[in-house]
Coordinates of C-alpha atoms and ligand atoms in Angstrom, one line a residue:
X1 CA 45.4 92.5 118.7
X2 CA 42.9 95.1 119.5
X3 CA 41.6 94.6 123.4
X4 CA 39.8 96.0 126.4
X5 CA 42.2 95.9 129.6
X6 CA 39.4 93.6 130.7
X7 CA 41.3 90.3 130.1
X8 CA 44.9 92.1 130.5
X9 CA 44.1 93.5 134.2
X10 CA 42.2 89.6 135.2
X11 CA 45.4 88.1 134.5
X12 CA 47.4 91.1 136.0
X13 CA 45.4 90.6 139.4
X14 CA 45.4 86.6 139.1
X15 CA 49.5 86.8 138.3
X16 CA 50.4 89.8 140.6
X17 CA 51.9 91.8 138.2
X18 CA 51.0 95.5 136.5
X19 CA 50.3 96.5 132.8
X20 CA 52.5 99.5 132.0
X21 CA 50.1 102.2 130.5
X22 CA 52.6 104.6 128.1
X23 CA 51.1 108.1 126.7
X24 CA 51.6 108.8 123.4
X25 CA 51.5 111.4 121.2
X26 CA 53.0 111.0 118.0
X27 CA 54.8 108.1 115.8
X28 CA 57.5 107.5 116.9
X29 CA 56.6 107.2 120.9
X30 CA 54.3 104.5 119.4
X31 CA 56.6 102.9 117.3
X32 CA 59.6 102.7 120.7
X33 CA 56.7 101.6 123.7
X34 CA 55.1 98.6 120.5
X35 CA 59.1 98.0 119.6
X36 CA 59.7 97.4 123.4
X37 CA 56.4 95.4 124.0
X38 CA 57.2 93.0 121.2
X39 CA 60.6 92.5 122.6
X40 CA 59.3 91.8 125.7
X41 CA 56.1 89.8 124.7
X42 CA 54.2 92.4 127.1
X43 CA 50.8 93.4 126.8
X44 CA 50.0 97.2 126.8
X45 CA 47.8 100.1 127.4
X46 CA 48.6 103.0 124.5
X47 CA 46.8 106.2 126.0
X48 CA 46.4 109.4 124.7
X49 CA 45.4 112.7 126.9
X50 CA 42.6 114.9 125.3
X51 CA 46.1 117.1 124.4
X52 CA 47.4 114.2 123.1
X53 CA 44.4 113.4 120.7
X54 CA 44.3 117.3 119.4
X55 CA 48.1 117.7 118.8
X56 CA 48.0 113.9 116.8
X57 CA 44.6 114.5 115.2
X58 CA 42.5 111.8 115.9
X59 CA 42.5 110.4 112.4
X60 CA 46.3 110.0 112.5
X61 CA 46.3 108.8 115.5
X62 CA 43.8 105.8 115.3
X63 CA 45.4 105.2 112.1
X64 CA 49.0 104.4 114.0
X65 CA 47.4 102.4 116.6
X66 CA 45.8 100.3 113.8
X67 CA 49.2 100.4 112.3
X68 CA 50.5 99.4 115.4
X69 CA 48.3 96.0 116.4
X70 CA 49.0 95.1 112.7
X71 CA 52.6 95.2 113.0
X72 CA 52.2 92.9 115.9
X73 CA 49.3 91.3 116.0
X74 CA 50.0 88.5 118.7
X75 CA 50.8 91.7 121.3
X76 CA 47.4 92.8 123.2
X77 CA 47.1 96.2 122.9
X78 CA 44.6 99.1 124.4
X79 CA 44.1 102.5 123.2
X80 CA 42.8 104.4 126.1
X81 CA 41.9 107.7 126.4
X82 CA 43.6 109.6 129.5
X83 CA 41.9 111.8 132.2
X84 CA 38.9 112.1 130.0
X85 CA 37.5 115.4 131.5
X86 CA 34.0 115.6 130.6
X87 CA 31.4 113.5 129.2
X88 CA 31.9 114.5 125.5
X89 CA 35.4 113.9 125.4
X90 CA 35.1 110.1 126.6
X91 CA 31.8 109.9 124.2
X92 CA 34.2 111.4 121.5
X93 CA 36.8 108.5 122.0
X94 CA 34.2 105.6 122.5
X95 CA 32.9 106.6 119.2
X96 CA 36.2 107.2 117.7
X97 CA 36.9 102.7 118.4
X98 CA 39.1 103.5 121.8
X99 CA 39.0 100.6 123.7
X100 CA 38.8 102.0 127.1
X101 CA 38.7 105.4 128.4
X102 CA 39.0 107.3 132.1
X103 CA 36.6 109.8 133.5
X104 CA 38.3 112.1 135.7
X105 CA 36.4 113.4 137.9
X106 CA 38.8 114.0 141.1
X107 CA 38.1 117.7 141.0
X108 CA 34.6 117.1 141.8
X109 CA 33.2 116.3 144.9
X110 CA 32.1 112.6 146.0
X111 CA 28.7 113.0 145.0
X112 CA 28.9 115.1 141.1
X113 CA 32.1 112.2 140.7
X114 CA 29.7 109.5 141.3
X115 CA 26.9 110.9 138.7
X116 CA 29.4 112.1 136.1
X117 CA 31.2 108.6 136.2
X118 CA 27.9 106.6 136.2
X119 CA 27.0 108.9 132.5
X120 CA 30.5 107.9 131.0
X121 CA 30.3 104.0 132.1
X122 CA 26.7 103.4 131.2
X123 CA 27.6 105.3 127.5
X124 CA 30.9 102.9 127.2
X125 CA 29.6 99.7 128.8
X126 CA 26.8 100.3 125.8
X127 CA 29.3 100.3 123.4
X128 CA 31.6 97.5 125.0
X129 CA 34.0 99.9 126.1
X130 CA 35.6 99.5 129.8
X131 CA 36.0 102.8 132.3
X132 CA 38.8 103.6 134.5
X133 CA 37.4 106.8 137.0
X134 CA 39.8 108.4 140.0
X135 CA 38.9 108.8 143.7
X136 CA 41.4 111.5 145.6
X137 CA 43.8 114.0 144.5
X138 CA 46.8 113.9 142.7
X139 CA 49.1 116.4 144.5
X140 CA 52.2 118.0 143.4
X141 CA 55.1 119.5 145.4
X142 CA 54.0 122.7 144.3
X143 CA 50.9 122.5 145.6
X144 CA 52.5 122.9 149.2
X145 CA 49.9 121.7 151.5
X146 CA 49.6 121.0 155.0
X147 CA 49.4 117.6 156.6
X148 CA 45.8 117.4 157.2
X149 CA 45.1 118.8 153.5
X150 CA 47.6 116.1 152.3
X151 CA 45.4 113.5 154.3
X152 CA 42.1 114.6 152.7
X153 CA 43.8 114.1 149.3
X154 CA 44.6 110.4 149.8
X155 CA 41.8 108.0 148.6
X156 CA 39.5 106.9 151.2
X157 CA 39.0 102.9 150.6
X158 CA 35.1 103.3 152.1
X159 CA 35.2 105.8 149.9
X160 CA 36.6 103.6 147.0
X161 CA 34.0 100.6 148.1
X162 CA 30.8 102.8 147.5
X163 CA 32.2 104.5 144.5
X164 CA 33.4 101.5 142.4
X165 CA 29.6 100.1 143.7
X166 CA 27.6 103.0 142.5
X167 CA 29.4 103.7 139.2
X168 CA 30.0 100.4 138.1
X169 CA 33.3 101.3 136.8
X170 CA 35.7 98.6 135.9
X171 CA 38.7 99.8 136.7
X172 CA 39.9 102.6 139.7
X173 CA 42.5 105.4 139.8
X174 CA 43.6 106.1 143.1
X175 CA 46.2 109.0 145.2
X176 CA 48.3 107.3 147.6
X177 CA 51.1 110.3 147.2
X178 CA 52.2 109.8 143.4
X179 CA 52.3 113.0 141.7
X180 CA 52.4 114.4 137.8
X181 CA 55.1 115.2 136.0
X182 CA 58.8 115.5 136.8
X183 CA 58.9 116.7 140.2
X184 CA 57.0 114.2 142.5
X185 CA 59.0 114.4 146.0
X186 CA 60.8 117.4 148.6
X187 CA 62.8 114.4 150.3
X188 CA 62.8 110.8 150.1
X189 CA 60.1 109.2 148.1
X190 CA 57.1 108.3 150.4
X191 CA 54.3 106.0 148.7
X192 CA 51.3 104.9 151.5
X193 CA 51.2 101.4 150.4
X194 CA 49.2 101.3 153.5
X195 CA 46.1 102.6 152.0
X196 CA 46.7 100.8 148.7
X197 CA 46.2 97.6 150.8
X198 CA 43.0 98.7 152.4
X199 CA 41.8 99.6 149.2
X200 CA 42.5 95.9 148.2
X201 CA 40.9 94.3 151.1
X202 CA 37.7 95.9 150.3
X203 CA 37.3 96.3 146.6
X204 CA 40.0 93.0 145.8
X205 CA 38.6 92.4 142.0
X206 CA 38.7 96.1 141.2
X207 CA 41.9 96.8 138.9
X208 CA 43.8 99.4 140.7
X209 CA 45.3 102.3 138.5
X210 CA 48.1 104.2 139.8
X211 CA 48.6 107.8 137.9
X212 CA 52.0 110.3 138.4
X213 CA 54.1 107.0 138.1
X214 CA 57.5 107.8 136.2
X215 CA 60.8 106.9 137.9
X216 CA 62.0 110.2 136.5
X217 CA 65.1 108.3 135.4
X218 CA 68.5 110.1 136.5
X219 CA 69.8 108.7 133.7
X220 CA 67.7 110.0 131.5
X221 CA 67.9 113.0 133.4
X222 CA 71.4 113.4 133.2
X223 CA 71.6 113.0 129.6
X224 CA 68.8 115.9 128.9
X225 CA 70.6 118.5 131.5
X226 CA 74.3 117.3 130.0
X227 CA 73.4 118.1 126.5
X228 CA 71.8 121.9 127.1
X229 CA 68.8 120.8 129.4
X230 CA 68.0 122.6 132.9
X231 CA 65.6 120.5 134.9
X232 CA 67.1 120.4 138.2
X233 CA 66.3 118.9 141.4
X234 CA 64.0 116.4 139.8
X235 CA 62.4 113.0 141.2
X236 CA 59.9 110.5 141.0
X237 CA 59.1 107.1 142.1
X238 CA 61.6 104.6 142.1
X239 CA 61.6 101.4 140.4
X240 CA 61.6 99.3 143.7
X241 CA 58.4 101.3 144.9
X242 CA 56.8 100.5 141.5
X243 CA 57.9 96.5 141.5
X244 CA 56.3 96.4 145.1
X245 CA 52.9 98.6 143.8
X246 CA 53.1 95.6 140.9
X247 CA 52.9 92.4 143.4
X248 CA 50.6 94.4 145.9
X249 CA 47.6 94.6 143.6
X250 CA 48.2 97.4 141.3
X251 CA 47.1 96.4 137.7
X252 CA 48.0 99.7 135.8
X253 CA 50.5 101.8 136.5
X254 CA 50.8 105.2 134.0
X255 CA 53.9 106.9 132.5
X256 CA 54.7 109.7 130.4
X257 CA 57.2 111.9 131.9
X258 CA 60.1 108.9 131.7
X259 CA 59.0 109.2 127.5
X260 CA 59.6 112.6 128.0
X261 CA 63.1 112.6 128.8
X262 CA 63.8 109.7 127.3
X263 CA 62.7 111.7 123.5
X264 CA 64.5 114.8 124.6
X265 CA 68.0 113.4 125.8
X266 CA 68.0 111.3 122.6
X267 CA 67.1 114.4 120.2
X268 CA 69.0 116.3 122.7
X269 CA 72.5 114.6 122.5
X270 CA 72.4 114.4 118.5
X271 CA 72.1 118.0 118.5
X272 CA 74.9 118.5 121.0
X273 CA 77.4 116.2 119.7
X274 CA 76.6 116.7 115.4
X275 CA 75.3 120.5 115.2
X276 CA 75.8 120.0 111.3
X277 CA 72.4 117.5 111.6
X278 CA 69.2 118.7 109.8
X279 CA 67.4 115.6 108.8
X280 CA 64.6 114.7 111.2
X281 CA 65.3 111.2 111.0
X282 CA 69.4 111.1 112.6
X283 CA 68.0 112.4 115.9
X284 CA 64.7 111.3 116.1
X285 CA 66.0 107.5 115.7
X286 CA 68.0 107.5 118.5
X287 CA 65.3 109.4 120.7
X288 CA 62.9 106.1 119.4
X289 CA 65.7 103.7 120.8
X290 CA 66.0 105.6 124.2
X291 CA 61.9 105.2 124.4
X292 CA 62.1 101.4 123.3
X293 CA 64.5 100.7 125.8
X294 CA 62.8 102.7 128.8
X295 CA 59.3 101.1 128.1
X296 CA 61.3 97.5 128.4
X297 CA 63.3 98.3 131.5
X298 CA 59.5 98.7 132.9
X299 CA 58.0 96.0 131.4
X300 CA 61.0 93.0 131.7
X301 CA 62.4 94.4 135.3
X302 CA 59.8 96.4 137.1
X303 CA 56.2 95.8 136.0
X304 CA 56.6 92.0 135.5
X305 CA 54.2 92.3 132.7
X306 CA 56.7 90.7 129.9
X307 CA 56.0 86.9 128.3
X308 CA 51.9 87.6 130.0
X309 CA 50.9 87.7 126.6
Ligands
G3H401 O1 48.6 112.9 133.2 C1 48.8 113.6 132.2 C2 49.6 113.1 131.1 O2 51.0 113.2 131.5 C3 49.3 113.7 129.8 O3 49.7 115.1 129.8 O4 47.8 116.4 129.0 O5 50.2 117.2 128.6 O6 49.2 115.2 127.3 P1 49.2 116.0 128.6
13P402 P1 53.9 110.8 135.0 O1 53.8 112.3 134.9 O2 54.5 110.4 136.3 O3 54.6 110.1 133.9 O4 52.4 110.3 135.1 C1 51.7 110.1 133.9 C2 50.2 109.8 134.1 O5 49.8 109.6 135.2 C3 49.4 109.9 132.9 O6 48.0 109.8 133.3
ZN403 ZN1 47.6 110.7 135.1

Protein backbone atom coordinates (compact mmCIF):
# COMPACT_ATOMS: atom_id res chain seq x y z
CA UNK A 1 0.00 0.00 0.00
CA UNK A 2 0.54 3.60 -0.67
CA UNK A 3 2.20 5.38 2.67
CA UNK A 4 3.92 8.29 4.35
CA UNK A 5 7.30 7.14 6.11
CA UNK A 6 5.31 8.49 9.04
CA UNK A 7 4.16 5.01 10.47
CA UNK A 8 7.37 3.10 8.75
CA UNK A 9 10.06 5.45 10.66
CA UNK A 10 7.62 5.18 14.31
CA UNK A 11 8.17 1.56 14.13
CA UNK A 12 11.76 1.91 12.72
CA UNK A 13 12.64 4.11 15.98
CA UNK A 14 10.41 1.90 18.42
CA UNK A 15 12.20 -1.50 16.79
CA UNK A 16 15.72 -0.13 16.27
CA UNK A 17 16.00 -0.85 12.93
CA UNK A 18 16.32 1.36 9.38
CA UNK A 19 14.02 1.62 6.20
CA UNK A 20 16.31 1.15 3.13
CA UNK A 21 15.42 4.20 0.88
CA UNK A 22 16.39 2.82 -3.01
CA UNK A 23 16.56 5.54 -5.99
CA UNK A 24 15.01 4.66 -8.97
CA UNK A 25 14.89 5.57 -12.29
CA UNK A 26 13.32 3.38 -14.54
CA UNK A 27 11.32 -0.13 -14.54
CA UNK A 28 13.23 -2.44 -13.97
CA UNK A 29 15.18 -0.80 -10.81
CA UNK A 30 11.57 -0.72 -9.46
CA UNK A 31 10.56 -4.05 -10.42
CA UNK A 32 14.34 -5.66 -8.56
CA UNK A 33 14.13 -3.17 -5.07
CA UNK A 34 9.61 -4.25 -4.93
CA UNK A 35 10.83 -8.00 -6.02
CA UNK A 36 13.32 -7.89 -3.07
CA UNK A 37 10.92 -6.10 -0.59
CA UNK A 38 8.29 -8.74 -1.24
CA UNK A 39 10.77 -11.38 -0.58
CA UNK A 40 11.78 -9.98 2.39
CA UNK A 41 8.26 -8.62 3.68
CA UNK A 42 10.22 -5.13 4.07
CA UNK A 43 8.70 -1.94 3.92
CA UNK A 44 10.33 0.71 1.58
CA UNK A 45 11.08 4.23 0.53
CA UNK A 46 11.09 4.39 -3.66
CA UNK A 47 12.78 7.85 -4.31
CA UNK A 48 13.39 9.58 -7.29
CA UNK A 49 16.08 12.68 -7.74
CA UNK A 50 14.64 15.72 -9.78
CA UNK A 51 17.13 13.80 -12.62
CA UNK A 52 15.45 10.89 -11.88
CA UNK A 53 11.79 12.35 -12.38
CA UNK A 54 12.98 14.13 -15.90
CA UNK A 55 14.73 11.05 -17.43
CA UNK A 56 11.43 8.66 -16.28
CA UNK A 57 8.84 11.36 -17.03
CA UNK A 58 6.76 11.87 -14.27
CA UNK A 59 3.69 10.29 -15.91
CA UNK A 60 5.67 6.95 -16.34
CA UNK A 61 6.92 7.08 -13.42
CA UNK A 62 3.92 7.47 -10.98
CA UNK A 63 2.29 5.08 -13.21
CA UNK A 64 5.13 2.21 -12.16
CA UNK A 65 4.94 3.09 -8.63
CA UNK A 66 1.14 2.58 -8.87
CA UNK A 67 2.02 -0.47 -10.71
CA UNK A 68 4.24 -1.26 -8.09
CA UNK A 69 1.93 -1.01 -4.62
CA UNK A 70 -0.65 -2.96 -6.82
CA UNK A 71 1.57 -5.85 -7.47
CA UNK A 72 2.05 -5.98 -3.72
CA UNK A 73 -0.27 -4.49 -1.96
CA UNK A 74 0.41 -5.87 1.68
CA UNK A 75 4.24 -4.11 1.19
CA UNK A 76 4.28 -0.35 2.51
CA UNK A 77 5.65 1.64 0.14
CA UNK A 78 6.82 5.53 -0.18
CA UNK A 79 7.52 7.46 -3.22
CA UNK A 80 9.77 10.20 -2.17
CA UNK A 81 11.24 12.74 -3.95
CA UNK A 82 15.15 13.12 -3.43
CA UNK A 83 17.19 16.29 -2.59
CA UNK A 84 14.33 18.42 -3.73
CA UNK A 85 16.26 21.60 -4.57
CA UNK A 86 13.90 24.36 -4.59
CA UNK A 87 10.47 25.09 -3.57
CA UNK A 88 8.82 24.21 -7.01
CA UNK A 89 10.32 21.03 -7.47
CA UNK A 90 8.88 19.61 -3.96
CA UNK A 91 5.53 21.57 -4.83
CA UNK A 92 5.78 19.78 -8.26
CA UNK A 93 5.98 16.22 -6.53
CA UNK A 94 3.42 16.94 -3.64
CA UNK A 95 1.05 17.73 -6.47
CA UNK A 96 2.13 14.98 -8.56
CA UNK A 97 0.61 12.29 -5.25
CA UNK A 98 4.43 11.67 -3.80
CA UNK A 99 4.19 10.72 -0.50
CA UNK A 100 7.02 12.48 1.03
CA UNK A 101 9.60 14.63 -0.35
CA UNK A 102 13.18 16.28 0.96
CA UNK A 103 14.13 19.87 0.82
CA UNK A 104 17.70 20.27 0.48
CA UNK A 105 18.79 23.06 1.56
CA UNK A 106 22.52 22.15 2.91
CA UNK A 107 24.05 24.71 0.52
CA UNK A 108 22.43 27.44 2.27
CA UNK A 109 23.27 28.95 5.30
CA UNK A 110 21.46 28.11 8.86
CA UNK A 111 19.14 30.86 8.52
CA UNK A 112 17.84 30.80 4.32
CA UNK A 113 17.78 26.64 5.28
CA UNK A 114 15.45 27.25 8.08
CA UNK A 115 12.92 29.68 5.86
CA UNK A 116 13.19 27.60 2.66
CA UNK A 117 12.37 24.35 4.67
CA UNK A 118 9.59 25.95 6.82
CA UNK A 119 7.84 26.98 2.76
CA UNK A 120 8.22 23.32 1.63
CA UNK A 121 6.85 21.66 5.06
CA UNK A 122 3.90 24.08 5.60
CA UNK A 123 2.97 23.42 1.53
CA UNK A 124 3.27 19.42 2.18
CA UNK A 125 1.97 19.17 5.72
CA UNK A 126 -1.17 21.02 3.87
CA UNK A 127 -1.40 18.44 1.58
CA UNK A 128 -0.62 15.49 4.13
CA UNK A 129 2.68 15.05 2.71
CA UNK A 130 5.78 14.38 5.30
CA UNK A 131 9.36 16.41 4.75
CA UNK A 132 12.74 15.12 5.14
CA UNK A 133 15.29 18.53 5.11
CA UNK A 134 19.39 18.19 5.66
CA UNK A 135 21.61 20.00 8.24
CA UNK A 136 25.61 19.85 7.26
CA UNK A 137 27.48 18.92 4.19
CA UNK A 138 27.88 15.99 2.34
CA UNK A 139 31.59 15.89 1.46
CA UNK A 140 33.37 13.97 -1.07
CA UNK A 141 37.04 12.90 -1.22
CA UNK A 142 37.39 15.13 -3.94
CA UNK A 143 36.52 17.90 -2.18
CA UNK A 144 39.92 17.70 -0.31
CA UNK A 145 39.41 19.69 2.70
CA UNK A 146 41.15 20.47 5.78
CA UNK A 147 40.35 19.26 9.15
CA UNK A 148 38.74 22.26 10.58
CA UNK A 149 36.60 22.60 7.16
CA UNK A 150 35.80 18.89 7.54
CA UNK A 151 34.61 19.78 11.20
CA UNK A 152 32.23 22.64 10.03
CA UNK A 153 30.74 20.21 7.60
CA UNK A 154 29.48 17.71 10.21
CA UNK A 155 25.96 18.45 11.59
CA UNK A 156 25.86 20.34 14.72
CA UNK A 157 23.12 18.55 17.04
CA UNK A 158 22.21 22.25 18.72
CA UNK A 159 22.13 22.95 15.44
CA UNK A 160 19.84 20.02 14.56
CA UNK A 161 17.55 20.76 17.84
CA UNK A 162 16.59 24.43 16.65
CA UNK A 163 16.30 23.41 13.09
CA UNK A 164 13.92 20.30 13.37
CA UNK A 165 11.99 23.00 16.07
CA UNK A 166 11.66 25.84 13.72
CA UNK A 167 10.86 23.95 10.52
CA UNK A 168 8.72 21.47 11.82
CA UNK A 169 10.11 18.94 9.57
CA UNK A 170 9.40 15.36 10.16
CA UNK A 171 12.17 13.71 9.32
CA UNK A 172 16.23 14.91 9.31
CA UNK A 173 19.17 14.40 6.93
CA UNK A 174 22.29 14.65 8.65
CA UNK A 175 26.58 14.55 7.60
CA UNK A 176 28.44 12.53 9.90
CA UNK A 177 31.26 11.66 7.08
CA UNK A 178 29.07 9.69 4.44
CA UNK A 179 29.66 10.80 1.06
CA UNK A 180 27.86 10.51 -2.64
CA UNK A 181 28.60 8.31 -5.08
CA UNK A 182 31.22 5.65 -5.46
CA UNK A 183 34.14 7.02 -3.91
CA UNK A 184 33.34 7.83 -0.16
CA UNK A 185 36.83 7.15 1.70
CA UNK A 186 41.07 7.89 1.15
CA UNK A 187 41.72 5.08 4.00
CA UNK A 188 39.69 3.17 6.27
CA UNK A 189 36.06 4.05 6.43
CA UNK A 190 35.52 6.51 9.36
CA UNK A 191 31.70 7.28 10.30
CA UNK A 192 31.30 9.81 13.66
CA UNK A 193 28.76 7.71 15.31
CA UNK A 194 29.65 10.08 18.03
CA UNK A 195 27.67 12.95 16.75
CA UNK A 196 24.86 10.69 15.48
CA UNK A 197 24.30 9.92 19.24
CA UNK A 198 24.24 13.47 20.25
CA UNK A 199 21.91 14.17 17.69
CA UNK A 200 19.66 11.43 19.29
CA UNK A 201 19.91 12.52 22.73
CA UNK A 202 18.54 15.81 21.75
CA UNK A 203 16.07 15.45 19.03
CA UNK A 204 15.24 11.30 20.02
CA UNK A 205 11.66 11.20 18.03
CA UNK A 206 13.18 12.91 14.95
CA UNK A 207 13.71 10.14 12.16
CA UNK A 208 17.27 10.38 11.30
CA UNK A 209 18.18 10.10 7.45
CA UNK A 210 21.56 9.11 6.54
CA UNK A 211 22.45 10.21 2.69
CA UNK A 212 25.91 8.86 0.61
CA UNK A 213 25.18 5.31 2.13
CA UNK A 214 26.08 2.44 -0.47
CA UNK A 215 28.54 -0.25 0.64
CA UNK A 216 29.99 0.15 -2.79
CA UNK A 217 29.92 -3.61 -2.98
CA UNK A 218 33.41 -5.16 -4.22
CA UNK A 219 31.53 -7.68 -5.46
CA UNK A 220 29.61 -5.83 -7.55
CA UNK A 221 32.58 -3.99 -8.20
CA UNK A 222 34.51 -6.63 -9.41
CA UNK A 223 32.02 -7.89 -11.69
CA UNK A 224 31.61 -4.24 -13.59
CA UNK A 225 35.69 -3.76 -13.80
CA UNK A 226 36.02 -7.72 -14.93
CA UNK A 227 33.69 -7.45 -17.73
CA UNK A 228 35.22 -3.98 -19.51
CA UNK A 229 34.57 -1.58 -16.45
CA UNK A 230 37.32 0.90 -14.98
CA UNK A 231 36.31 2.21 -11.63
CA UNK A 232 39.20 1.79 -9.53
CA UNK A 233 40.10 2.41 -6.15
CA UNK A 234 36.47 2.54 -5.12
CA UNK A 235 34.83 2.45 -1.50
CA UNK A 236 31.97 3.10 0.57
CA UNK A 237 30.50 2.26 3.78
CA UNK A 238 30.53 -1.07 4.97
CA UNK A 239 27.67 -3.19 5.87
CA UNK A 240 28.83 -3.51 9.69
CA UNK A 241 28.88 0.43 9.84
CA UNK A 242 25.38 0.52 8.30
CA UNK A 243 23.88 -2.47 10.79
CA UNK A 244 25.32 -0.29 13.70
CA UNK A 245 23.82 3.29 12.08
CA UNK A 246 20.43 0.87 11.97
CA UNK A 247 20.31 -0.11 15.93
CA UNK A 248 21.74 3.46 16.84
CA UNK A 249 18.74 5.42 15.71
CA UNK A 250 19.06 5.84 12.14
CA UNK A 251 15.50 5.29 10.48
CA UNK A 252 16.46 5.83 6.69
CA UNK A 253 19.35 5.08 5.25
CA UNK A 254 19.68 6.04 1.17
CA UNK A 255 21.22 3.99 -1.74
CA UNK A 256 21.72 4.34 -5.24
CA UNK A 257 25.27 3.82 -6.15
CA UNK A 258 25.10 -0.16 -4.97
CA UNK A 259 21.95 -0.17 -7.90
CA UNK A 260 24.33 1.31 -10.03
CA UNK A 261 26.69 -1.36 -10.15
CA UNK A 262 24.62 -3.82 -9.40
CA UNK A 263 22.56 -2.78 -13.22
CA UNK A 264 25.86 -2.42 -14.94
CA UNK A 265 27.82 -5.72 -13.93
CA UNK A 266 24.61 -7.61 -14.76
CA UNK A 267 24.20 -5.82 -18.37
CA UNK A 268 27.85 -5.76 -18.29
CA UNK A 269 28.66 -9.53 -18.06
CA UNK A 270 25.91 -10.54 -20.68
CA UNK A 271 27.65 -8.35 -23.07
CA UNK A 272 31.03 -9.80 -22.20
CA UNK A 273 30.32 -13.38 -22.16
CA UNK A 274 27.28 -13.47 -25.39
CA UNK A 275 28.53 -10.50 -27.79
CA UNK A 276 25.91 -12.07 -30.34
CA UNK A 277 23.01 -10.62 -27.65
CA UNK A 278 20.72 -7.76 -29.06
CA UNK A 279 17.40 -8.22 -27.34
CA UNK A 280 17.03 -5.82 -24.41
CA UNK A 281 15.46 -8.27 -22.42
CA UNK A 282 18.69 -11.27 -22.00
CA UNK A 283 20.76 -8.58 -20.29
CA UNK A 284 18.50 -6.50 -18.67
CA UNK A 285 17.01 -9.67 -16.63
CA UNK A 286 19.89 -10.57 -15.11
CA UNK A 287 20.86 -6.82 -14.28
CA UNK A 288 17.01 -6.90 -12.43
CA UNK A 289 18.21 -10.12 -10.51
CA UNK A 290 21.58 -8.59 -9.40
CA UNK A 291 19.35 -5.35 -8.06
CA UNK A 292 16.72 -7.75 -6.37
CA UNK A 293 19.28 -9.48 -4.63
CA UNK A 294 21.44 -6.29 -3.47
CA UNK A 295 18.19 -4.49 -2.12
CA UNK A 296 17.63 -7.95 0.04
CA UNK A 297 21.05 -8.38 1.29
CA UNK A 298 20.19 -4.73 2.80
CA UNK A 299 16.99 -5.29 3.94
CA UNK A 300 17.22 -9.20 5.52
CA UNK A 301 21.09 -8.73 6.85
CA UNK A 302 21.93 -5.13 7.35
CA UNK A 303 18.93 -2.80 7.66
CA UNK A 304 16.85 -5.18 9.78
CA UNK A 305 13.84 -3.84 8.15
CA UNK A 306 12.50 -7.44 6.67
CA UNK A 307 9.12 -9.14 8.26
CA UNK A 308 8.41 -5.11 9.88
CA UNK A 309 5.70 -4.98 7.60
O1 LIG B 1 22.07 11.66 -4.09
C1 LIG B 1 21.82 11.65 -5.27
C2 LIG B 1 21.31 10.41 -5.89
O2 LIG B 1 22.33 9.47 -6.03
C3 LIG B 1 20.62 10.73 -7.19
O3 LIG B 1 21.51 11.08 -8.18
O4 LIG B 1 20.66 13.16 -9.30
O5 LIG B 1 22.11 11.50 -10.53
O6 LIG B 1 19.73 10.96 -9.95
P1 LIG B 1 20.98 11.73 -9.57
P1 LIG C 1 25.00 6.71 -2.55
O1 LIG C 1 25.63 7.51 -3.62
O2 LIG C 1 25.98 6.32 -1.49
O3 LIG C 1 24.26 5.52 -3.06
O4 LIG C 1 23.92 7.65 -1.82
C1 LIG C 1 22.65 7.84 -2.36
C2 LIG C 1 21.91 8.96 -1.74
O5 LIG C 1 22.23 9.50 -0.71
C3 LIG C 1 20.70 9.40 -2.46
O6 LIG C 1 20.14 10.53 -1.87
ZN1 LIG D 1 21.56 11.84 -1.01
Amino acid sequence: MLVTTKNMFEKAMKENFAIGAFNINDMEIIQGIMDAANKAKSPVILQASSSAIKYARMGYLMKMVEAAVNEYPEIPVAIHLDHGPDFETCKMCVDSGFTSVMFDGSKYDFEENIKLTKQVVDYAHSKGVVVEAELGKLAGIEDDVNVSAEDSMYTDPEEAREFVSRTGCDSLAIAIGTSHGAYKFKGDAKLRFDILKKVKELIPNTPIVLHGASTVVPSLLEQCNKYGADIPGAKGVPDEMLHTASISGVSKINVDTDLRLAMTAGIRKVFAEEPNVFDPRKYLQPARELIEKTVYHKMVNVFGSSNKI
